[in-house]
mmCIF file of C-alpha atoms and ligand atoms in Angstrom:
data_model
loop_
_atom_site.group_PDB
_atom_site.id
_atom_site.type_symbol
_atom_site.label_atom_id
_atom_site.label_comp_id
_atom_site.label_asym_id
_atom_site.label_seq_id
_atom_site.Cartn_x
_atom_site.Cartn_y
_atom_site.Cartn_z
ATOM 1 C CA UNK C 1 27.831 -13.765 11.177
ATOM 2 C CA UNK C 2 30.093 -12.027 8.835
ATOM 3 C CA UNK C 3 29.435 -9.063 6.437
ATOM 4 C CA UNK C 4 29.258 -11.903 3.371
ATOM 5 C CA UNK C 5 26.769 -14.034 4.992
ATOM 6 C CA UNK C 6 24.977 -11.033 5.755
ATOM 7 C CA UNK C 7 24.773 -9.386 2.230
ATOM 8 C CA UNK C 8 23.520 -12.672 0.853
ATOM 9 C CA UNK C 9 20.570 -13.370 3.161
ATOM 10 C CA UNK C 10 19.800 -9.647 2.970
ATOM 11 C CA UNK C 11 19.448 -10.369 -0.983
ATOM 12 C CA UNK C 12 16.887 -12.729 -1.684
ATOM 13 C CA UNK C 13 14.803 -10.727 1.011
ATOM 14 C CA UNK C 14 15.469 -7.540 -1.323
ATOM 15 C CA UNK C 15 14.481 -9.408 -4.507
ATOM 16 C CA UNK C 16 11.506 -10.980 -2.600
ATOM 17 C CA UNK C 17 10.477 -7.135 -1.724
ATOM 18 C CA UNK C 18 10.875 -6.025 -5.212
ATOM 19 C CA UNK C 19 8.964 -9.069 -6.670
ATOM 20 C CA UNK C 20 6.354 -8.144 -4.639
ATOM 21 C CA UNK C 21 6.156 -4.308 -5.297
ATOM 22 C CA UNK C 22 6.482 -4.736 -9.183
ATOM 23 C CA UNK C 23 3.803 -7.681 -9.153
ATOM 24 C CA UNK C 24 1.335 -6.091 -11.210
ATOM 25 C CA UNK C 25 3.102 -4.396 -13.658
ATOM 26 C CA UNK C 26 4.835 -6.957 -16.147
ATOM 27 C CA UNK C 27 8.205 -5.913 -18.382
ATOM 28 C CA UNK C 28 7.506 -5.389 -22.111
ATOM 29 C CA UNK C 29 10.911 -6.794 -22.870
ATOM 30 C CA UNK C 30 10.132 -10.591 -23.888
ATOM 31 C CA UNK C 31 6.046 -10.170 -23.569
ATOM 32 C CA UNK C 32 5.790 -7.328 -26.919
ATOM 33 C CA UNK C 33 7.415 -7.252 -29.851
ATOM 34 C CA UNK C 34 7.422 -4.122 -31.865
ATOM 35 C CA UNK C 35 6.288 -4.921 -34.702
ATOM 36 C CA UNK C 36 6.404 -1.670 -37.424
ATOM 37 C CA UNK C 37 7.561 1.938 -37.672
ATOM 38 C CA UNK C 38 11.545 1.216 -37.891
ATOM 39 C CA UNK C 39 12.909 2.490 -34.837
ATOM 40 C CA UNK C 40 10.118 4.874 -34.116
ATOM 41 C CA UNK C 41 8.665 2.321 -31.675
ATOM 42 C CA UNK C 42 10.933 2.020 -28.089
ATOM 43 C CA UNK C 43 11.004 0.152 -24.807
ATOM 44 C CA UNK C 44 12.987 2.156 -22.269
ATOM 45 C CA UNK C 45 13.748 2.351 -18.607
ATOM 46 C CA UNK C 46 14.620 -1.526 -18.259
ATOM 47 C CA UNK C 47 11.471 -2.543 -19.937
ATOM 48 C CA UNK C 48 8.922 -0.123 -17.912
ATOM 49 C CA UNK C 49 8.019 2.237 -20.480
ATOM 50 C CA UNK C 50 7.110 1.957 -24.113
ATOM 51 C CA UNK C 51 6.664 4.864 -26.207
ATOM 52 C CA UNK C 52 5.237 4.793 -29.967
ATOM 53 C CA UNK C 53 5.988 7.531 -32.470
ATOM 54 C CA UNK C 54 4.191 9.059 -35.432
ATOM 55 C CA UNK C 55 5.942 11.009 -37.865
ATOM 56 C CA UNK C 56 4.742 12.376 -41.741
ATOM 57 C CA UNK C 57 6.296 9.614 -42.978
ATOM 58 C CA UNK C 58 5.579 6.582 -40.654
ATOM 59 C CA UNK C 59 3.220 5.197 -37.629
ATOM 60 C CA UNK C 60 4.861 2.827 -35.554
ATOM 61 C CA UNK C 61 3.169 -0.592 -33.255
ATOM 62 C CA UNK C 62 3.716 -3.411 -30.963
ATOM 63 C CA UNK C 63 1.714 -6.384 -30.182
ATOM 64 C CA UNK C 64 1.861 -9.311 -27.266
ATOM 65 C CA UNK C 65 4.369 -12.450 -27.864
ATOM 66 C CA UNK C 66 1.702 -14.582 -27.145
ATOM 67 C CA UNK C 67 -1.591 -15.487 -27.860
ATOM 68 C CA UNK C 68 -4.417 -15.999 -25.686
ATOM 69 C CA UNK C 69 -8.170 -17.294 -25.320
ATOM 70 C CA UNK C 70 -9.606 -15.066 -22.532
ATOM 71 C CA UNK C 71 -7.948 -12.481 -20.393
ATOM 72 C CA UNK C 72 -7.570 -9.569 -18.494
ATOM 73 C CA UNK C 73 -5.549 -6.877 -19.970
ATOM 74 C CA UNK C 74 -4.299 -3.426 -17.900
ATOM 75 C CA UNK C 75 -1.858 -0.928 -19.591
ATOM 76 C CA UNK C 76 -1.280 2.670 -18.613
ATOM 77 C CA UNK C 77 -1.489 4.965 -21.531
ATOM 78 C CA UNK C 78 -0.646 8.890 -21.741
ATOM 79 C CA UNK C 79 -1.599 9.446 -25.133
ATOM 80 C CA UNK C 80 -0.250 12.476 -27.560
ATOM 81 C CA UNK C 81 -0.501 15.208 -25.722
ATOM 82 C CA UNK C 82 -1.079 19.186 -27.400
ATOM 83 C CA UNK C 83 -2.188 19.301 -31.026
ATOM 84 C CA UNK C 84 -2.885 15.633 -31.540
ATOM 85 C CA UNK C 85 -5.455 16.186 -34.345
ATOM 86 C CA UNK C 86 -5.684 13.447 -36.918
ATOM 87 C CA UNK C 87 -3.358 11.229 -34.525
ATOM 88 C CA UNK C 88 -5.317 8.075 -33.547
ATOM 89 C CA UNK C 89 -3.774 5.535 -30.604
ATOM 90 C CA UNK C 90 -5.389 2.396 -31.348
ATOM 91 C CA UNK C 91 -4.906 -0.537 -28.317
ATOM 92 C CA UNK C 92 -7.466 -3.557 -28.923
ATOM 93 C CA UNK C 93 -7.336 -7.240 -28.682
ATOM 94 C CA UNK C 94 -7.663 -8.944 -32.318
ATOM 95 C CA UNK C 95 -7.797 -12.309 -34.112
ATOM 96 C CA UNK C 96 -6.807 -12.901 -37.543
ATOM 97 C CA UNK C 97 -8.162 -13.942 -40.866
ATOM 98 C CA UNK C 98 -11.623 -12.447 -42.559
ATOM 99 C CA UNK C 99 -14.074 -13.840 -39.924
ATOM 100 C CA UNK C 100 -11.837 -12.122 -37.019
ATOM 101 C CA UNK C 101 -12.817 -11.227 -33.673
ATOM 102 C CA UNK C 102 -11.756 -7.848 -31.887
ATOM 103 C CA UNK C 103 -12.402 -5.869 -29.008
ATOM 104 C CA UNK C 104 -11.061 -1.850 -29.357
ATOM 105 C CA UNK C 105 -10.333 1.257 -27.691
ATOM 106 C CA UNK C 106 -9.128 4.030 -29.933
ATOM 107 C CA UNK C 107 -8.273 7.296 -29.002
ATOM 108 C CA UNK C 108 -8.981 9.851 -31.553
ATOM 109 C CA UNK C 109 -6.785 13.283 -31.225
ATOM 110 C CA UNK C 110 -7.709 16.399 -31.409
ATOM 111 C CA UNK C 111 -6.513 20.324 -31.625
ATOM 112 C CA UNK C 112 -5.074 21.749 -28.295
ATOM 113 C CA UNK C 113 -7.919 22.243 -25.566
ATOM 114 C CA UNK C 114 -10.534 20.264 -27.571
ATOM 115 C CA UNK C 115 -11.466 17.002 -26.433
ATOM 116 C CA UNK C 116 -10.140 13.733 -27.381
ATOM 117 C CA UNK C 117 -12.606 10.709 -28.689
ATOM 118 C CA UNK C 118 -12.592 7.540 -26.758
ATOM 119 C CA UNK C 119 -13.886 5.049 -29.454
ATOM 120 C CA UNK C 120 -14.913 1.418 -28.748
ATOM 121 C CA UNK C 121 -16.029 -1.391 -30.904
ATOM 122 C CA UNK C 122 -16.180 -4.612 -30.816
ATOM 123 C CA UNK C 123 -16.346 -7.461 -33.960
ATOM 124 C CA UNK C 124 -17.494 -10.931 -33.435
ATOM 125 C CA UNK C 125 -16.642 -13.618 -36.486
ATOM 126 C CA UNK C 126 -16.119 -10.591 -38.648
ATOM 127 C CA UNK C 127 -18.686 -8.631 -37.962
ATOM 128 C CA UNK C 128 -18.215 -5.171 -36.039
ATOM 129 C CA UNK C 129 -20.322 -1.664 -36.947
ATOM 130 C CA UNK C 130 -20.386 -2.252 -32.457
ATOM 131 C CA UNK C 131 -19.147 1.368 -31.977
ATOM 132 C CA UNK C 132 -19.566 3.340 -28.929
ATOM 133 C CA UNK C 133 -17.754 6.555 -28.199
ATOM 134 C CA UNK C 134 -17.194 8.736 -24.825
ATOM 135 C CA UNK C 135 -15.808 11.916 -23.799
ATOM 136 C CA UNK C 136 -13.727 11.329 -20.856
ATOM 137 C CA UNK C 137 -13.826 12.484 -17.623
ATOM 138 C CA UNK C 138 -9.784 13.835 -17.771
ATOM 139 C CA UNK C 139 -7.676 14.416 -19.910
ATOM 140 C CA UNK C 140 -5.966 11.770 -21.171
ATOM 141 C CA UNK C 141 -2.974 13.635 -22.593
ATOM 142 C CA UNK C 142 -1.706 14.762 -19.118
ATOM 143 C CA UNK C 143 -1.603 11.593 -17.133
ATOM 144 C CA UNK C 144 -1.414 8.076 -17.475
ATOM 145 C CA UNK C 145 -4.826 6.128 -16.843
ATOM 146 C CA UNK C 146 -5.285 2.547 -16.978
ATOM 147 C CA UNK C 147 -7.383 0.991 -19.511
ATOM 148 C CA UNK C 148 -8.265 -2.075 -19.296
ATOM 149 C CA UNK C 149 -10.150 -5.092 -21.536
ATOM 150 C CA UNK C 150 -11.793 -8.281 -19.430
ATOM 151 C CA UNK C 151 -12.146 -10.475 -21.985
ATOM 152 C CA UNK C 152 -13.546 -14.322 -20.793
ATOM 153 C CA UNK C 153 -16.574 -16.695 -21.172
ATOM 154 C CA UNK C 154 -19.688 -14.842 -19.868
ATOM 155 C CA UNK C 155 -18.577 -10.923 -21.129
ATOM 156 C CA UNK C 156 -16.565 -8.569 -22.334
ATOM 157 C CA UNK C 157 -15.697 -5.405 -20.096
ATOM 158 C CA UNK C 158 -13.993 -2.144 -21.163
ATOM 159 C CA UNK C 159 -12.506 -0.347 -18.384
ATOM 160 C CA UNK C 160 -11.218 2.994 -17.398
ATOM 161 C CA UNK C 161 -9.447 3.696 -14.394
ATOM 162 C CA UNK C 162 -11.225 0.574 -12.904
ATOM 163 C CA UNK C 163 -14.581 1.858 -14.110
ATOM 164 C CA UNK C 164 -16.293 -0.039 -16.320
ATOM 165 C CA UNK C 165 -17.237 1.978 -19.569
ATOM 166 C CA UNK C 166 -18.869 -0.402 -21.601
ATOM 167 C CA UNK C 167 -20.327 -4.398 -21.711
ATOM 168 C CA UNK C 168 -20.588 -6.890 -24.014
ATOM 169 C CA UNK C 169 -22.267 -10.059 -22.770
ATOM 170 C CA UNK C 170 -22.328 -13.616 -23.987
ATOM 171 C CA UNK C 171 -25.768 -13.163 -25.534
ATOM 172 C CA UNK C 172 -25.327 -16.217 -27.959
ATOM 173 C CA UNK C 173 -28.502 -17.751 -26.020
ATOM 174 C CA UNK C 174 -30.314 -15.151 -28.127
ATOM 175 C CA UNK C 175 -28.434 -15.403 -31.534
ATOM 176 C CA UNK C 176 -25.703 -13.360 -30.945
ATOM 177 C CA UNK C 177 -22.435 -14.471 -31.841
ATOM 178 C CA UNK C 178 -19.758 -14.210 -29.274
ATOM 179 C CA UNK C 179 -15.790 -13.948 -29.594
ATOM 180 C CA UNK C 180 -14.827 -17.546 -27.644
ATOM 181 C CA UNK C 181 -13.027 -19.810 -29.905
ATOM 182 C CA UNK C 182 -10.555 -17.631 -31.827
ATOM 183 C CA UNK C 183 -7.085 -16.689 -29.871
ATOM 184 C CA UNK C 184 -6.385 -13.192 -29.654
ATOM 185 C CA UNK C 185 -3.324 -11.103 -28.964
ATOM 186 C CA UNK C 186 -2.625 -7.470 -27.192
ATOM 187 C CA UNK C 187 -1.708 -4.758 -30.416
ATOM 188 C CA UNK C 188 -1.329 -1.197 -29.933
ATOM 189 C CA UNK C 189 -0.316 1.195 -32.770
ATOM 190 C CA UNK C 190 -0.090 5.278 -32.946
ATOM 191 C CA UNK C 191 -1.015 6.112 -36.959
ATOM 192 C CA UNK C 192 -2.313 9.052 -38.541
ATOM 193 C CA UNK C 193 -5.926 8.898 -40.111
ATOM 194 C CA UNK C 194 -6.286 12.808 -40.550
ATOM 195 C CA UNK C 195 -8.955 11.742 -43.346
ATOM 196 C CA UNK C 196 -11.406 10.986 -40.954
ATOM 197 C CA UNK C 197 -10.548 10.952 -37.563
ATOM 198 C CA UNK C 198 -10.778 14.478 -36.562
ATOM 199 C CA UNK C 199 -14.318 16.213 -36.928
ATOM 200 C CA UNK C 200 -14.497 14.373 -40.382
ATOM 201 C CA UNK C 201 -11.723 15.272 -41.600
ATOM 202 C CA UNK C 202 -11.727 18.699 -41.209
ATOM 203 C CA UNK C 203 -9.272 19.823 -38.994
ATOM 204 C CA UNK C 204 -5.593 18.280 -40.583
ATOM 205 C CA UNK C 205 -2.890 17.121 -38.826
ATOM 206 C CA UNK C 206 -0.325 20.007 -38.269
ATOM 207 C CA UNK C 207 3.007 17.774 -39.249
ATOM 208 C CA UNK C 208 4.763 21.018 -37.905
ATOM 209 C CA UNK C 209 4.139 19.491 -34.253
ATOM 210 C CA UNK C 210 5.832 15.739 -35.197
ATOM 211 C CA UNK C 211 7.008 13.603 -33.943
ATOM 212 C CA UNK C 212 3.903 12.851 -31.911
ATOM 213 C CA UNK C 213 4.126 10.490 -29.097
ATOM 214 C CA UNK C 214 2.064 8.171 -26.923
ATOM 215 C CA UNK C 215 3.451 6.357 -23.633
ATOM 216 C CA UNK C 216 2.866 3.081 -22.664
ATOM 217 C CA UNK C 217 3.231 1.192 -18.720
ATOM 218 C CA UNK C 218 2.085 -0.705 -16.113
ATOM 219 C CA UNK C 219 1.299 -3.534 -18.396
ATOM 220 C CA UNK C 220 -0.343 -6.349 -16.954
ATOM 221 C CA UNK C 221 -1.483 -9.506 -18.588
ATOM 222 C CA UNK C 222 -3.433 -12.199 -16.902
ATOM 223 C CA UNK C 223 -4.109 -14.846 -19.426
ATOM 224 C CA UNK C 224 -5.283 -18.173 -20.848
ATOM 225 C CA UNK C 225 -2.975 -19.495 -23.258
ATOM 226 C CA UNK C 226 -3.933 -21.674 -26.276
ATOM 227 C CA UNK C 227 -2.967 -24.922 -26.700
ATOM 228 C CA UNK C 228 -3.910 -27.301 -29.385
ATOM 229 C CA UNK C 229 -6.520 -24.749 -30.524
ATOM 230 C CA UNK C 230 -7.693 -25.029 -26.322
ATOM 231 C CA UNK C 231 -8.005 -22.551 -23.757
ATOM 232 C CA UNK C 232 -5.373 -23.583 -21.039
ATOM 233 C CA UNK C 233 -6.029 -21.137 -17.595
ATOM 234 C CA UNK C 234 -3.481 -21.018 -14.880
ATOM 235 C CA UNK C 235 -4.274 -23.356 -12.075
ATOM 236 C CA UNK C 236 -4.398 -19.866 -9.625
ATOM 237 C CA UNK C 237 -7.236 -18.750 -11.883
ATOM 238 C CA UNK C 238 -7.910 -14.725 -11.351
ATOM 239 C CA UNK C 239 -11.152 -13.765 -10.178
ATOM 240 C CA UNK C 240 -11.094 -11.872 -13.476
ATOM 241 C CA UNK C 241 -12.194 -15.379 -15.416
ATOM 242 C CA UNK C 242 -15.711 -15.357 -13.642
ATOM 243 C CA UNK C 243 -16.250 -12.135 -13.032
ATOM 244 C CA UNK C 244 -19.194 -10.464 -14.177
ATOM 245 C CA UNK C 245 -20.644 -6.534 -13.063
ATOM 246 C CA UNK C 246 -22.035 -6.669 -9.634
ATOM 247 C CA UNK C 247 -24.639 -4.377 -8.871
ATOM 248 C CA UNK C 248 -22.014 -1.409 -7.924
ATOM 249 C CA UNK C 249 -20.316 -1.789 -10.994
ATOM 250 C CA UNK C 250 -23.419 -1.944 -12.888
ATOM 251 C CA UNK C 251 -24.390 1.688 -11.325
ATOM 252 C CA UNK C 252 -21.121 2.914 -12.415
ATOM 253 C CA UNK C 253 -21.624 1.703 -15.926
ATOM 254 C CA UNK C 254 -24.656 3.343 -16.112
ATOM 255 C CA UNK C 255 -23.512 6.703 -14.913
ATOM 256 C CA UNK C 256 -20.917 6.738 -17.609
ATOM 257 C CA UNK C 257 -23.196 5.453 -20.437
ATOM 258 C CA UNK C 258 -25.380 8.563 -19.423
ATOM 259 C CA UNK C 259 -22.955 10.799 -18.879
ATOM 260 C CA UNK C 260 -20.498 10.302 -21.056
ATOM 261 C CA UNK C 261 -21.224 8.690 -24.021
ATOM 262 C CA UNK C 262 -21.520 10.252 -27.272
ATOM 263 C CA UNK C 263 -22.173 7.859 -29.756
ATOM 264 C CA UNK C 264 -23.881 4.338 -29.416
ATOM 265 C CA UNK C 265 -24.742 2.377 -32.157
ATOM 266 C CA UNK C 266 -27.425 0.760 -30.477
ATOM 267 C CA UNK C 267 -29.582 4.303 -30.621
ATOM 268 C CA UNK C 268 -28.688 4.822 -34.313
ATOM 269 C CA UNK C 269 -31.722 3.292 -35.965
ATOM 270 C CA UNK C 270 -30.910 5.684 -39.686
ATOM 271 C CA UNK C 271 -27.702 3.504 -39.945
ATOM 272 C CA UNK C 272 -29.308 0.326 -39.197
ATOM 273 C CA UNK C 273 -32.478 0.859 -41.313
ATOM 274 C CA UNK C 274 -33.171 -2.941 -41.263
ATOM 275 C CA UNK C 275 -33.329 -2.739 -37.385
ATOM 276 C CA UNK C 276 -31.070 -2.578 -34.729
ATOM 277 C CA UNK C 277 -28.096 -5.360 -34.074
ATOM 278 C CA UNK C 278 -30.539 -7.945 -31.778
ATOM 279 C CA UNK C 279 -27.667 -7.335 -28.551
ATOM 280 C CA UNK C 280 -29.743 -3.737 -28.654
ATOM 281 C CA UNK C 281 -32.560 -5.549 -27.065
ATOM 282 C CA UNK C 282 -30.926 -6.331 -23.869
ATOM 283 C CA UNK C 283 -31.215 -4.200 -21.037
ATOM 284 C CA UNK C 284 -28.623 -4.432 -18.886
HETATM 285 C C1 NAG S 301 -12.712 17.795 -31.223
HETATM 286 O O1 NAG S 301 -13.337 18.829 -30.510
HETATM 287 C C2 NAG S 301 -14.552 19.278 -31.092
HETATM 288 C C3 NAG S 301 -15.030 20.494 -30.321
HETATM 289 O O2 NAG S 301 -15.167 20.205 -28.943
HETATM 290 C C4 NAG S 301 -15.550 18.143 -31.063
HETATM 291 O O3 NAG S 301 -16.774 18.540 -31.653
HETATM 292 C C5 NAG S 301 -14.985 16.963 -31.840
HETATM 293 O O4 NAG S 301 -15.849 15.850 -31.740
HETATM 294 C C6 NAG S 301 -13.606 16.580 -31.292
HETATM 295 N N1 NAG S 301 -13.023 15.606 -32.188
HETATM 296 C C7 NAG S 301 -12.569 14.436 -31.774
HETATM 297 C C8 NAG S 301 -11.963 13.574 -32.798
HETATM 298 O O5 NAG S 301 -12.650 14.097 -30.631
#
């Protein structure tokens, strides 16, 4: 055999082996578009990192190519580290139009050594006021984590680092409406909502520390598409379309929602004077 012949069985072997070790992680170039914040938004390093940027004049955001009617959704984020007060990284699946659906995570800065907010909510046919908030167990300014939203017929799931945080089950047996017939797409934006965002509006953002950044990779998108207005799932369906919480994962739910969470709409009765949202009724 000679050193040609060689080289060019050696290289599908090589792409096989890289195939294989970059499975789970899918390039942004092609699958996001960047969307707003002229130029402040970037994909670097061949399509393996995406970085967002917030300045006193501008935000910036990206959002999936395509649409989709169920999925499973993985990105590592390292959100704005330091000072991030007033800086909020939003990453949520939406519809459009008034009656939308969408399923959030929102990560609400805060001054150095103070905790950030993990918000979550959820709107089904327009109608949201679904928050829950946590404190996390890290830091999410100093690493990358993986947050993930399972998103298919019997529930929604809100991970972190492969734990799930939060639930939302198909409860439309018992009158609640659930998000299954309105395609949704991956968006992601870093904005500044100083008004509110940071112990009501307190504590300002300090533009002195700009521009403020948030890191994106490891995106991974396992997906039904949508055609003519139908839910088309690949033939090698993921595990992730029927999967539900097992009795582990329920524990582990559990333990967060007690330990962790800070805010849950479903114990606020003041704001919901007329009674709770009827989903508050389920024990899970
Ligand atoms: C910022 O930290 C303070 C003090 O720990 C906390 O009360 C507040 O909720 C935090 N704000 C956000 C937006 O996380």
């Amino acid at each position: 055999m000679n050193r040609e012949s060689a080289a060019s069985l050696l290289l599908p072997f090589t792409l096989i082996y890289a195939l294989a070790v970059f499975a789970s992680a899918t390039s942004f170039i092609g699958n996001v578009d960047i969307t707003w914040g002229d130029g402040r938004g970037l994909i670097l390093e061949n399509g393996n990192l995406l970085q967002l940027s917030l300045d006193h004049s501008s935000g910036s955001g990206f959002q999936s190519h395509q649409e989709f009617l169920f999925g499973r959704i993985d990105m590592q984020i390292k959100v704005v580290p330091g000072n991030s007060a007033g800086t909020v990284t939003a990453y949520y699946l939406s519809s459009q139009g008034t009656t939308h659906d969408e399923i959030d995570f929102e990560f609400l800065g805060n001054v150095s050594g103070e905790p950030y907010t993990l918000h979550t909510n959820l709107y089904s046919q327009g109608k949201g006021n679904r928050e829950q908030q946590f404190r996390l167990w890290f830091d999410p300014r100093t690493d990358f984590h993986t947050y993930s939203i399972l998103w298919n017929p019997s529930n929604i799931i809100w991970y972190v680092d492969n734990t799930p945080i939060r639930v939302f089950p198909n409860l439309e047996s018992k009158g609640v409406p659930y998000p299954k017939s309105q395609p949704m797409r991956l968006y992601s934006s870093l904005w500044d909502a100083e008004d509110w965002a940071t112990q009501g509006g307190r504590v300002k953002t300090d533009w002195s520390q700009a521009p403020f950044t948030s890191k994106y990779r490891g995106y991974n998108a396992d997906i039904c598409t949508v055609s003519g207005g139908r839910s088309m799932c690949p033939a090698t369906n993921g595990p992730w379309l029927k999967q539900t919480l097992d009795p582990a994962s329920l524990q582990k739910l559990r333990n967060v929602q007690q330990n962790n969470m800070i805010y849950d709409y479903c114990k606020d009765s003041r704001r919901f004077p007329g009674g709770l949202l009827p989903e508050c009724s389920v024990q899970l």
